[in-house]
PDB file of C-alpha atoms and ligand atoms in Angstrom:
ATOM      1  CA  MET A  13      79.601 113.036 113.523  1.00  0.00           C
ATOM      2  CA  LYS A  14      80.862 116.551 114.462  1.00  0.00           C
ATOM      3  CA  VAL A  15      80.872 118.720 111.227  1.00  0.00           C
ATOM      4  CA  LEU A  16      82.924 121.856 111.432  1.00  0.00           C
ATOM      5  CA  ILE A  17      82.701 124.290 108.672  1.00  0.00           C
ATOM      6  CA  PHE A  18      85.100 127.187 108.132  1.00  0.00           C
ATOM      7  CA  ASP A  19      85.605 130.029 105.682  1.00  0.00           C
ATOM      8  CA  THR A  20      88.835 128.998 104.307  1.00  0.00           C
ATOM      9  CA  ALA A  21      90.827 125.854 103.945  1.00  0.00           C
ATOM     10  CA  GLU A  22      93.678 127.601 106.198  1.00  0.00           C
ATOM     11  CA  ARG A  23      91.141 127.960 109.195  1.00  0.00           C
ATOM     12  CA  ALA A  24      90.251 124.292 108.659  1.00  0.00           C
ATOM     13  CA  ALA A  25      93.661 123.152 108.863  1.00  0.00           C
ATOM     14  CA  GLU A  26      94.454 125.329 111.659  1.00  0.00           C
ATOM     15  CA  CYS A  27      91.553 123.495 113.434  1.00  0.00           C
ATOM     16  CA  VAL A  28      92.727 120.043 113.050  1.00  0.00           C
ATOM     17  CA  ALA A  29      96.353 121.001 113.883  1.00  0.00           C
ATOM     18  CA  GLN A  30      94.976 122.459 116.952  1.00  0.00           C
ATOM     19  CA  GLN A  31      93.520 118.862 117.710  1.00  0.00           C
ATOM     20  CA  VAL A  32      96.770 117.509 117.415  1.00  0.00           C
ATOM     21  CA  ILE A  33      98.582 119.656 119.434  1.00  0.00           C
ATOM     22  CA  ALA A  34      95.841 119.512 122.382  1.00  0.00           C
ATOM     23  CA  GLN A  35      96.176 115.738 122.290  1.00  0.00           C
ATOM     24  CA  VAL A  36     100.140 115.543 122.511  1.00  0.00           C
ATOM     25  CA  GLN A  37     100.011 118.454 125.143  1.00  0.00           C
ATOM     26  CA  GLY A  38      97.287 116.336 127.102  1.00  0.00           C
ATOM     27  CA  LYS A  39      99.296 113.003 126.505  1.00  0.00           C
ATOM     28  CA  ALA A  40     102.887 113.482 125.663  1.00  0.00           C
ATOM     29  CA  ASP A  41     103.044 109.577 124.719  1.00  0.00           C
ATOM     30  CA  SER A  42      99.973 109.961 122.284  1.00  0.00           C
ATOM     31  CA  VAL A  43      99.699 107.476 119.476  1.00  0.00           C
ATOM     32  CA  LEU A  44      98.826 109.217 116.413  1.00  0.00           C
ATOM     33  CA  GLY A  45      97.315 107.789 113.056  1.00  0.00           C
ATOM     34  CA  LEU A  46      99.093 109.816 110.225  1.00  0.00           C
ATOM     35  CA  ALA A  47      98.022 110.553 106.632  1.00  0.00           C
ATOM     36  CA  THR A  48      99.737 111.774 103.847  1.00  0.00           C
ATOM     37  CA  GLY A  49      98.466 113.929 100.385  1.00  0.00           C
ATOM     38  CA  GLY A  50      98.340 117.480  99.530  1.00  0.00           C
ATOM     39  CA  THR A  51      95.348 118.187 102.367  1.00  0.00           C
ATOM     40  CA  MET A  52      97.638 117.299 105.244  1.00  0.00           C
ATOM     41  CA  LEU A  53     100.442 119.553 104.101  1.00  0.00           C
ATOM     42  CA  PRO A  54      99.312 122.884 105.763  1.00  0.00           C
ATOM     43  CA  ILE A  55      98.504 120.758 109.069  1.00  0.00           C
ATOM     44  CA  TYR A  56     102.137 119.256 109.047  1.00  0.00           C
ATOM     45  CA  GLU A  57     103.483 122.911 108.508  1.00  0.00           C
ATOM     46  CA  LEU A  58     101.291 124.258 111.500  1.00  0.00           C
ATOM     47  CA  LEU A  59     102.735 121.209 113.674  1.00  0.00           C
ATOM     48  CA  VAL A  60     106.354 121.857 112.637  1.00  0.00           C
ATOM     49  CA  SER A  61     106.086 125.645 113.934  1.00  0.00           C
ATOM     50  CA  ALA A  62     104.217 124.490 116.882  1.00  0.00           C
ATOM     51  CA  ASN A  63     107.166 122.574 117.705  1.00  0.00           C
ATOM     52  CA  LYS A  64     109.612 125.094 116.970  1.00  0.00           C
ATOM     53  CA  ASN A  65     107.924 127.449 119.228  1.00  0.00           C
ATOM     54  CA  LYS A  66     107.988 125.001 122.004  1.00  0.00           C
ATOM     55  CA  GLN A  67     104.469 124.764 122.175  1.00  0.00           C
ATOM     56  CA  VAL A  68     104.602 121.202 121.651  1.00  0.00           C
ATOM     57  CA  SER A  69     106.949 118.394 121.750  1.00  0.00           C
ATOM     58  CA  PHE A  70     106.526 115.132 119.933  1.00  0.00           C
ATOM     59  CA  SER A  71     109.486 113.531 121.582  1.00  0.00           C
ATOM     60  CA  GLN A  72     107.388 110.910 123.567  1.00  0.00           C
ATOM     61  CA  ALA A  73     104.706 110.494 120.803  1.00  0.00           C
ATOM     62  CA  SER A  74     104.675 107.592 118.525  1.00  0.00           C
ATOM     63  CA  SER A  75     102.582 107.458 114.983  1.00  0.00           C
ATOM     64  CA  PHE A  76     101.425 104.760 112.443  1.00  0.00           C
ATOM     65  CA  ASN A  77     100.750 106.069 109.086  1.00  0.00           C
ATOM     66  CA  LEU A  78      97.618 104.978 107.050  1.00  0.00           C
ATOM     67  CA  ASP A  79      99.732 103.707 103.931  1.00  0.00           C
ATOM     68  CA  GLU A  80     102.324 103.028 101.682  1.00  0.00           C
ATOM     69  CA  TYR A  81     102.859 102.495  97.715  1.00  0.00           C
ATOM     70  CA  VAL A  82     103.944  98.752  97.278  1.00  0.00           C
ATOM     71  CA  GLY A  83     107.194  98.524  95.525  1.00  0.00           C
ATOM     72  CA  LEU A  84     108.724 101.909  96.791  1.00  0.00           C
ATOM     73  CA  ASN A  85     111.678 101.647  98.960  1.00  0.00           C
ATOM     74  CA  PRO A  86     111.704 104.259 101.814  1.00  0.00           C
ATOM     75  CA  ASP A  87     114.090 106.529 100.067  1.00  0.00           C
ATOM     76  CA  HIS A  88     112.032 106.795  96.846  1.00  0.00           C
ATOM     77  CA  PRO A  89     111.186 110.426  96.519  1.00  0.00           C
ATOM     78  CA  CYS A  90     107.550 109.690  96.204  1.00  0.00           C
ATOM     79  CA  SER A  91     107.267 107.205  98.973  1.00  0.00           C
ATOM     80  CA  TYR A  92     105.205 108.071 102.068  1.00  0.00           C
ATOM     81  CA  HIS A  93     108.181 107.438 103.991  1.00  0.00           C
ATOM     82  CA  LYS A  94     110.078 110.122 102.588  1.00  0.00           C
ATOM     83  CA  PHE A  95     107.222 112.548 102.325  1.00  0.00           C
ATOM     84  CA  MET A  96     106.605 111.879 106.021  1.00  0.00           C
ATOM     85  CA  ARG A  97     110.197 112.372 106.953  1.00  0.00           C
ATOM     86  CA  ASP A  98     110.723 115.717 104.640  1.00  0.00           C
ATOM     87  CA  ILE A  99     107.719 117.586 105.790  1.00  0.00           C
ATOM     88  CA  PHE A 100     107.298 116.309 109.594  1.00  0.00           C
ATOM     89  CA  PHE A 101     109.739 114.199 111.199  1.00  0.00           C
ATOM     90  CA  SER A 102     113.138 115.640 110.523  1.00  0.00           C
ATOM     91  CA  LYS A 103     111.673 119.092 111.065  1.00  0.00           C
ATOM     92  CA  THR A 104     110.548 118.600 114.333  1.00  0.00           C
ATOM     93  CA  ASP A 105     111.791 116.392 117.787  1.00  0.00           C
ATOM     94  CA  PHE A 106     109.735 113.387 116.727  1.00  0.00           C
ATOM     95  CA  ASP A 107     111.723 110.094 117.458  1.00  0.00           C
ATOM     96  CA  VAL A 108     111.971 108.354 114.122  1.00  0.00           C
ATOM     97  CA  ALA A 109     112.198 105.027 115.940  1.00  0.00           C
ATOM     98  CA  ARG A 110     108.532 105.639 116.967  1.00  0.00           C
ATOM     99  CA  ALA A 111     107.484 106.731 113.594  1.00  0.00           C
ATOM    100  CA  HIS A 112     105.737 103.919 111.666  1.00  0.00           C
ATOM    101  CA  LEU A 113     104.824 103.525 108.203  1.00  0.00           C
ATOM    102  CA  PRO A 114     103.828 100.021 106.443  1.00  0.00           C
ATOM    103  CA  HIS A 115     107.082  99.016 104.273  1.00  0.00           C
ATOM    104  CA  GLY A 116     105.790  98.586 100.254  1.00  0.00           C
ATOM    105  CA  ASN A 117     109.223  97.157  99.262  1.00  0.00           C
ATOM    106  CA  THR A 118     109.256  93.778 101.218  1.00  0.00           C
ATOM    107  CA  GLY A 119     109.316  90.708  99.361  1.00  0.00           C
ATOM    108  CA  ASP A 120     106.203  89.859 101.243  1.00  0.00           C
ATOM    109  CA  PRO A 121     103.675  92.555 101.229  1.00  0.00           C
ATOM    110  CA  GLU A 122     100.968  90.292 102.741  1.00  0.00           C
ATOM    111  CA  ALA A 123     103.006  89.109 105.809  1.00  0.00           C
ATOM    112  CA  GLU A 124     104.117  92.847 106.107  1.00  0.00           C
ATOM    113  CA  SER A 125     100.264  94.071 106.171  1.00  0.00           C
ATOM    114  CA  GLU A 126      99.669  91.424 109.138  1.00  0.00           C
ATOM    115  CA  ASP A 127     102.523  92.617 111.007  1.00  0.00           C
ATOM    116  CA  TYR A 128     101.616  96.204 110.707  1.00  0.00           C
ATOM    117  CA  GLU A 129      98.168  95.514 111.942  1.00  0.00           C
ATOM    118  CA  ASN A 130      99.651  93.822 114.980  1.00  0.00           C
ATOM    119  CA  LEU A 131     102.109  96.714 115.665  1.00  0.00           C
ATOM    120  CA  VAL A 132      98.846  98.973 115.739  1.00  0.00           C
ATOM    121  CA  LEU A 133      97.161  96.646 118.169  1.00  0.00           C
ATOM    122  CA  GLY A 134     100.426  96.476 120.438  1.00  0.00           C
ATOM    123  CA  ALA A 135     100.741 100.032 120.648  1.00  0.00           C
ATOM    124  CA  GLY A 136      97.456 100.002 122.407  1.00  0.00           C
ATOM    125  CA  GLY A 137      95.643 101.481 119.593  1.00  0.00           C
ATOM    126  CA  ILE A 138      95.780 105.020 118.076  1.00  0.00           C
ATOM    127  CA  ASP A 139      94.606 107.747 120.419  1.00  0.00           C
ATOM    128  CA  LEU A 140      93.710 110.355 117.153  1.00  0.00           C
ATOM    129  CA  GLN A 141      93.467 109.300 113.413  1.00  0.00           C
ATOM    130  CA  LEU A 142      94.022 112.074 111.031  1.00  0.00           C
ATOM    131  CA  LEU A 143      92.270 111.341 107.641  1.00  0.00           C
ATOM    132  CA  GLY A 144      92.008 112.897 104.370  1.00  0.00           C
ATOM    133  CA  ILE A 145      89.159 111.502 101.593  1.00  0.00           C
ATOM    134  CA  GLY A 146      89.791 110.771  97.938  1.00  0.00           C
ATOM    135  CA  GLU A 147      87.056 112.101  95.252  1.00  0.00           C
ATOM    136  CA  ASN A 148      85.792 108.557  95.263  1.00  0.00           C
ATOM    137  CA  GLY A 149      85.122 108.402  98.957  1.00  0.00           C
ATOM    138  CA  HIS A 150      88.393 106.411  99.934  1.00  0.00           C
ATOM    139  CA  ILE A 151      90.081 106.716 103.300  1.00  0.00           C
ATOM    140  CA  GLY A 152      93.461 105.501 103.689  1.00  0.00           C
ATOM    141  CA  PHE A 153      93.607 103.766 100.323  1.00  0.00           C
ATOM    142  CA  ASN A 154      90.422 101.584 101.031  1.00  0.00           C
ATOM    143  CA  GLU A 155      88.788 102.164  97.743  1.00  0.00           C
ATOM    144  CA  PRO A 156      85.330 101.805  97.166  1.00  0.00           C
ATOM    145  CA  THR A 157      83.741  98.394  97.954  1.00  0.00           C
ATOM    146  CA  SER A 158      86.429  97.755 100.730  1.00  0.00           C
ATOM    147  CA  SER A 159      85.000  95.870 103.485  1.00  0.00           C
ATOM    148  CA  PHE A 160      83.878  97.675 106.772  1.00  0.00           C
ATOM    149  CA  ARG A 161      85.697  94.816 108.478  1.00  0.00           C
ATOM    150  CA  SER A 162      88.824  94.939 106.433  1.00  0.00           C
ATOM    151  CA  LEU A 163      92.594  95.311 108.357  1.00  0.00           C
ATOM    152  CA  THR A 164      95.579  96.176 107.031  1.00  0.00           C
ATOM    153  CA  ARG A 165      96.245  94.648 103.285  1.00  0.00           C
ATOM    154  CA  ILE A 166      97.286  95.204  99.760  1.00  0.00           C
ATOM    155  CA  LYS A 167      94.848  96.914  97.938  1.00  0.00           C
ATOM    156  CA  THR A 168      94.311  97.764  94.031  1.00  0.00           C
ATOM    157  CA  LEU A 169      94.278 101.425  93.373  1.00  0.00           C
ATOM    158  CA  THR A 170      91.469 102.732  91.169  1.00  0.00           C
ATOM    159  CA  LYS A 171      92.035 104.591  88.107  1.00  0.00           C
ATOM    160  CA  SER A 172      90.893 107.644  89.750  1.00  0.00           C
ATOM    161  CA  THR A 173      93.240 107.338  92.665  1.00  0.00           C
ATOM    162  CA  ILE A 174      96.167 106.684  90.405  1.00  0.00           C
ATOM    163  CA  ASP A 175      95.219 109.560  88.435  1.00  0.00           C
ATOM    164  CA  ALA A 176      94.907 111.924  91.356  1.00  0.00           C
ATOM    165  CA  ASN A 177      98.439 110.665  92.433  1.00  0.00           C
ATOM    166  CA  ARG A 178     100.096 111.552  89.330  1.00  0.00           C
ATOM    167  CA  ARG A 179     100.839 114.879  90.375  1.00  0.00           C
ATOM    168  CA  PHE A 180     103.224 113.689  92.830  1.00  0.00           C
ATOM    169  CA  PHE A 181     105.090 111.573  90.178  1.00  0.00           C
ATOM    170  CA  GLU A 182     107.406 113.231  87.664  1.00  0.00           C
ATOM    171  CA  ALA A 183     106.883 112.024  83.841  1.00  0.00           C
ATOM    172  CA  PRO A 184     107.339 109.518  82.509  1.00  0.00           C
ATOM    173  CA  ALA A 185     107.070 107.646  86.260  1.00  0.00           C
ATOM    174  CA  GLU A 186     104.022 106.424  86.787  1.00  0.00           C
ATOM    175  CA  PRO A 187     102.420 106.296  90.175  1.00  0.00           C
ATOM    176  CA  PRO A 188     102.312 102.748  91.716  1.00  0.00           C
ATOM    177  CA  LYS A 189      99.105 100.518  91.114  1.00  0.00           C
ATOM    178  CA  TYR A 190      99.097  98.920  94.395  1.00  0.00           C
ATOM    179  CA  ALA A 191      99.250  99.945  98.311  1.00  0.00           C
ATOM    180  CA  ILE A 192      99.325  98.711 101.748  1.00  0.00           C
ATOM    181  CA  THR A 193      96.796 100.446 103.649  1.00  0.00           C
ATOM    182  CA  MET A 194      95.345 100.236 107.278  1.00  0.00           C
ATOM    183  CA  GLY A 195      91.874  98.822 106.682  1.00  0.00           C
ATOM    184  CA  ILE A 196      88.515 100.425 107.735  1.00  0.00           C
ATOM    185  CA  GLU A 197      88.227  98.343 110.868  1.00  0.00           C
ATOM    186  CA  THR A 198      92.000  99.344 112.022  1.00  0.00           C
ATOM    187  CA  ILE A 199      90.975 103.243 111.086  1.00  0.00           C
ATOM    188  CA  LEU A 200      87.600 102.589 113.224  1.00  0.00           C
ATOM    189  CA  ARG A 201      89.413 101.262 116.249  1.00  0.00           C
ATOM    190  CA  GLY A 202      90.959 104.837 116.660  1.00  0.00           C
ATOM    191  CA  LYS A 203      89.543 106.542 119.714  1.00  0.00           C
ATOM    192  CA  MET A 204      89.153 110.131 117.993  1.00  0.00           C
ATOM    193  CA  ILE A 205      89.105 110.761 114.076  1.00  0.00           C
ATOM    194  CA  ALA A 206      89.670 114.132 112.629  1.00  0.00           C
ATOM    195  CA  VAL A 207      88.950 114.173 108.916  1.00  0.00           C
ATOM    196  CA  LEU A 208      90.042 117.251 106.945  1.00  0.00           C
ATOM    197  CA  ALA A 209      88.530 118.246 103.443  1.00  0.00           C
ATOM    198  CA  THR A 210      89.199 121.326 101.672  1.00  0.00           C
ATOM    199  CA  GLY A 211      88.365 122.229  98.054  1.00  0.00           C
ATOM    200  CA  LYS A 212      85.312 121.820  95.681  1.00  0.00           C
ATOM    201  CA  ASN A 213      86.550 118.510  94.179  1.00  0.00           C
ATOM    202  CA  LYS A 214      85.862 116.813  97.532  1.00  0.00           C
ATOM    203  CA  SER A 215      82.098 118.186  97.871  1.00  0.00           C
ATOM    204  CA  GLY A 216      80.653 114.896  96.576  1.00  0.00           C
ATOM    205  CA  ALA A 217      82.445 112.633  98.657  1.00  0.00           C
ATOM    206  CA  VAL A 218      81.780 114.750 101.760  1.00  0.00           C
ATOM    207  CA  ALA A 219      78.336 114.998 101.101  1.00  0.00           C
ATOM    208  CA  THR A 220      78.004 111.299 101.032  1.00  0.00           C
ATOM    209  CA  MET A 221      80.273 110.607 103.963  1.00  0.00           C
ATOM    210  CA  VAL A 222      78.368 112.517 106.171  1.00  0.00           C
ATOM    211  CA  GLU A 223      74.727 112.405 104.736  1.00  0.00           C
ATOM    212  CA  GLY A 224      74.608 109.593 102.408  1.00  0.00           C
ATOM    213  CA  ALA A 225      73.447 105.965 102.883  1.00  0.00           C
ATOM    214  CA  MET A 226      76.104 103.768 104.530  1.00  0.00           C
ATOM    215  CA  GLY A 227      77.565 101.396 102.006  1.00  0.00           C
ATOM    216  CA  ALA A 228      80.848  99.901 100.719  1.00  0.00           C
ATOM    217  CA  TYR A 229      80.716 102.158  97.480  1.00  0.00           C
ATOM    218  CA  CYS A 230      81.730 105.212  99.595  1.00  0.00           C
ATOM    219  CA  PRO A 231      84.141 103.628 102.154  1.00  0.00           C
ATOM    220  CA  ALA A 232      84.344 107.166 104.186  1.00  0.00           C
ATOM    221  CA  THR A 233      80.530 106.405 105.165  1.00  0.00           C
ATOM    222  CA  ALA A 234      81.840 103.762 107.515  1.00  0.00           C
ATOM    223  CA  LEU A 235      82.820 106.639 109.801  1.00  0.00           C
ATOM    224  CA  GLN A 236      79.204 107.101 110.438  1.00  0.00           C
ATOM    225  CA  LEU A 237      79.578 104.412 112.764  1.00  0.00           C
ATOM    226  CA  HIS A 238      82.527 105.717 114.969  1.00  0.00           C
ATOM    227  CA  ARG A 239      81.581 107.660 118.089  1.00  0.00           C
ATOM    228  CA  HIS A 240      84.163 110.559 118.190  1.00  0.00           C
ATOM    229  CA  THR A 241      84.649 111.492 114.448  1.00  0.00           C
ATOM    230  CA  THR A 242      85.099 115.322 113.685  1.00  0.00           C
ATOM    231  CA  VAL A 243      84.706 116.354 109.928  1.00  0.00           C
ATOM    232  CA  VAL A 244      86.622 119.838 109.307  1.00  0.00           C
ATOM    233  CA  LEU A 245      85.675 121.365 106.129  1.00  0.00           C
ATOM    234  CA  ASP A 246      86.056 124.648 104.100  1.00  0.00           C
ATOM    235  CA  GLN A 247      83.049 126.179 102.414  1.00  0.00           C
ATOM    236  CA  ALA A 248      84.080 124.606  98.991  1.00  0.00           C
ATOM    237  CA  ALA A 249      84.198 121.074 100.432  1.00  0.00           C
ATOM    238  CA  ALA A 250      81.062 121.679 102.353  1.00  0.00           C
ATOM    239  CA  SER A 251      79.091 122.891  99.488  1.00  0.00           C
ATOM    240  CA  GLU A 252      77.069 119.915  98.681  1.00  0.00           C
ATOM    241  CA  LEU A 253      75.657 119.385 102.280  1.00  0.00           C
ATOM    242  CA  LYS A 254      72.194 119.338 102.523  1.00  0.00           C
ATOM    243  CA  MET A 255      72.214 120.437 106.318  1.00  0.00           C
ATOM    244  CA  ARG A 256      74.997 122.920 105.852  1.00  0.00           C
ATOM    245  CA  ASP A 257      72.796 125.444 107.889  1.00  0.00           C
ATOM    246  CA  TYR A 258      72.344 123.080 110.642  1.00  0.00           C
ATOM    247  CA  TYR A 259      75.865 122.089 111.143  1.00  0.00           C
ATOM    248  CA  PHE A 260      76.811 126.033 111.035  1.00  0.00           C
ATOM    249  CA  GLN A 261      73.793 126.678 113.396  1.00  0.00           C
ATOM    250  CA  VAL A 262      75.491 123.663 115.875  1.00  0.00           C
ATOM    251  CA  HIS A 263      79.046 125.100 115.424  1.00  0.00           C
ATOM    252  CA  PRO A 264      79.057 128.607 114.411  1.00  0.00           C
ATOM    253  CA  ASP A 265      82.169 129.292 112.337  1.00  0.00           C
ATOM    254  CA  GLY A 266      83.713 125.900 114.004  1.00  0.00           C
ATOM    255  CA  LYS A 267      83.428 127.577 117.275  1.00  0.00           C
ATOM    256  CA  ASP A 268      82.882 124.627 119.385  1.00  0.00           C
ATOM    257  CA  ALA A 269      86.144 123.337 117.828  1.00  0.00           C
ATOM    258  CA  LEU A 270      87.897 120.537 118.807  1.00  0.00           C
ATOM    259  CA  VAL A 271      90.466 121.929 121.440  1.00  0.00           C
TER     260      VAL A 271
HETATM  261  C1  F6R B 319      97.028 109.387 102.078  1.00  0.00           C
HETATM  262  C2  F6R B 319      95.794 109.121 102.091  1.00  0.00           C
HETATM  263  C3  F6R B 319      94.694 109.188 101.214  1.00  0.00           C
HETATM  264  C4  F6R B 319      94.621 110.752 100.834  1.00  0.00           C
HETATM  265  C5  F6R B 319      93.410 111.022  99.982  1.00  0.00           C
HETATM  266  C6  F6R B 319      93.486 112.598  99.892  1.00  0.00           C
HETATM  267  O1  F6R B 319      97.787 108.919 103.355  1.00  0.00           O
HETATM  268  O2  F6R B 319      95.442 107.848 102.970  1.00  0.00           O
HETATM  269  O3  F6R B 319      93.273 108.611 101.502  1.00  0.00           O
HETATM  270  O4  F6R B 319      94.045 111.399 102.533  1.00  0.00           O
HETATM  271  O5  F6R B 319      93.770 110.331  98.880  1.00  0.00           O
HETATM  272  O6  F6R B 319      94.484 113.173  99.307  1.00  0.00           O
HETATM  273  P1  F6R B 319      94.880 114.603  98.780  1.00  0.00           P
HETATM  274  O7  F6R B 319      94.935 115.174 100.119  1.00  0.00           O
HETATM  275  O8  F6R B 319      95.984 114.466  98.271  1.00  0.00           O
HETATM  276  O9  F6R B 319      93.475 115.018  98.248  1.00  0.00           O
END
């Protein structure tokens, strides 16, 4: 794993946005693996401005999001479909016909999961996968004890994930208890992976992901098996890493960045 540590969350997000821009500039029809959640917001803002400034065009790109809540239709204000439309697709030249998310509101979520897995494979695989990380070490919605060989499927969300998601739902609405998520094997098939983690609340999960023993209890440790994963952090998220000085020595101020 390449570990890049920046002084601020803004600079860490810029680094990941630059990687996406470079990927699409180098290959216009790139297949992007996209994530939602608060950590990703500054990345999408930067991509929207880069698109407005004509620095990059997404018109030939395609995308697959990691996950969607079971039971929410694409127009539900808290669905990930709507999140992606509002903050990214509708503000850029992204062709929405090539933007994919699992459908959480089908009558048969198991069949939907299998179809989604096949859709990702059929697209020739993901060139660059963006990831956030949960406080419990989840990637996508692969909660602790998810198999490293898992494919797209329905997962029951943990209480910690449901509580973390509550901030996006207006009370008395409760966040959903289930999601369709790409599996860990689906994620590991991505050619390049960029994980962004910012803030002190992620420092424990980050330390385990990078330096902990690999195991299903912290799904993000599966990324230790991937050849081209870059973990991009601010100081707060990096604060529990034992070898922080070493990472900084290898990539001072994220200098050998992703571009
Ligand atoms: C979102 C996703 C999740 C989030 C994670 C962190 O599509 O798959 O794994 O990346 O829960 O969420 P935030 O960034 O809101 O802390």
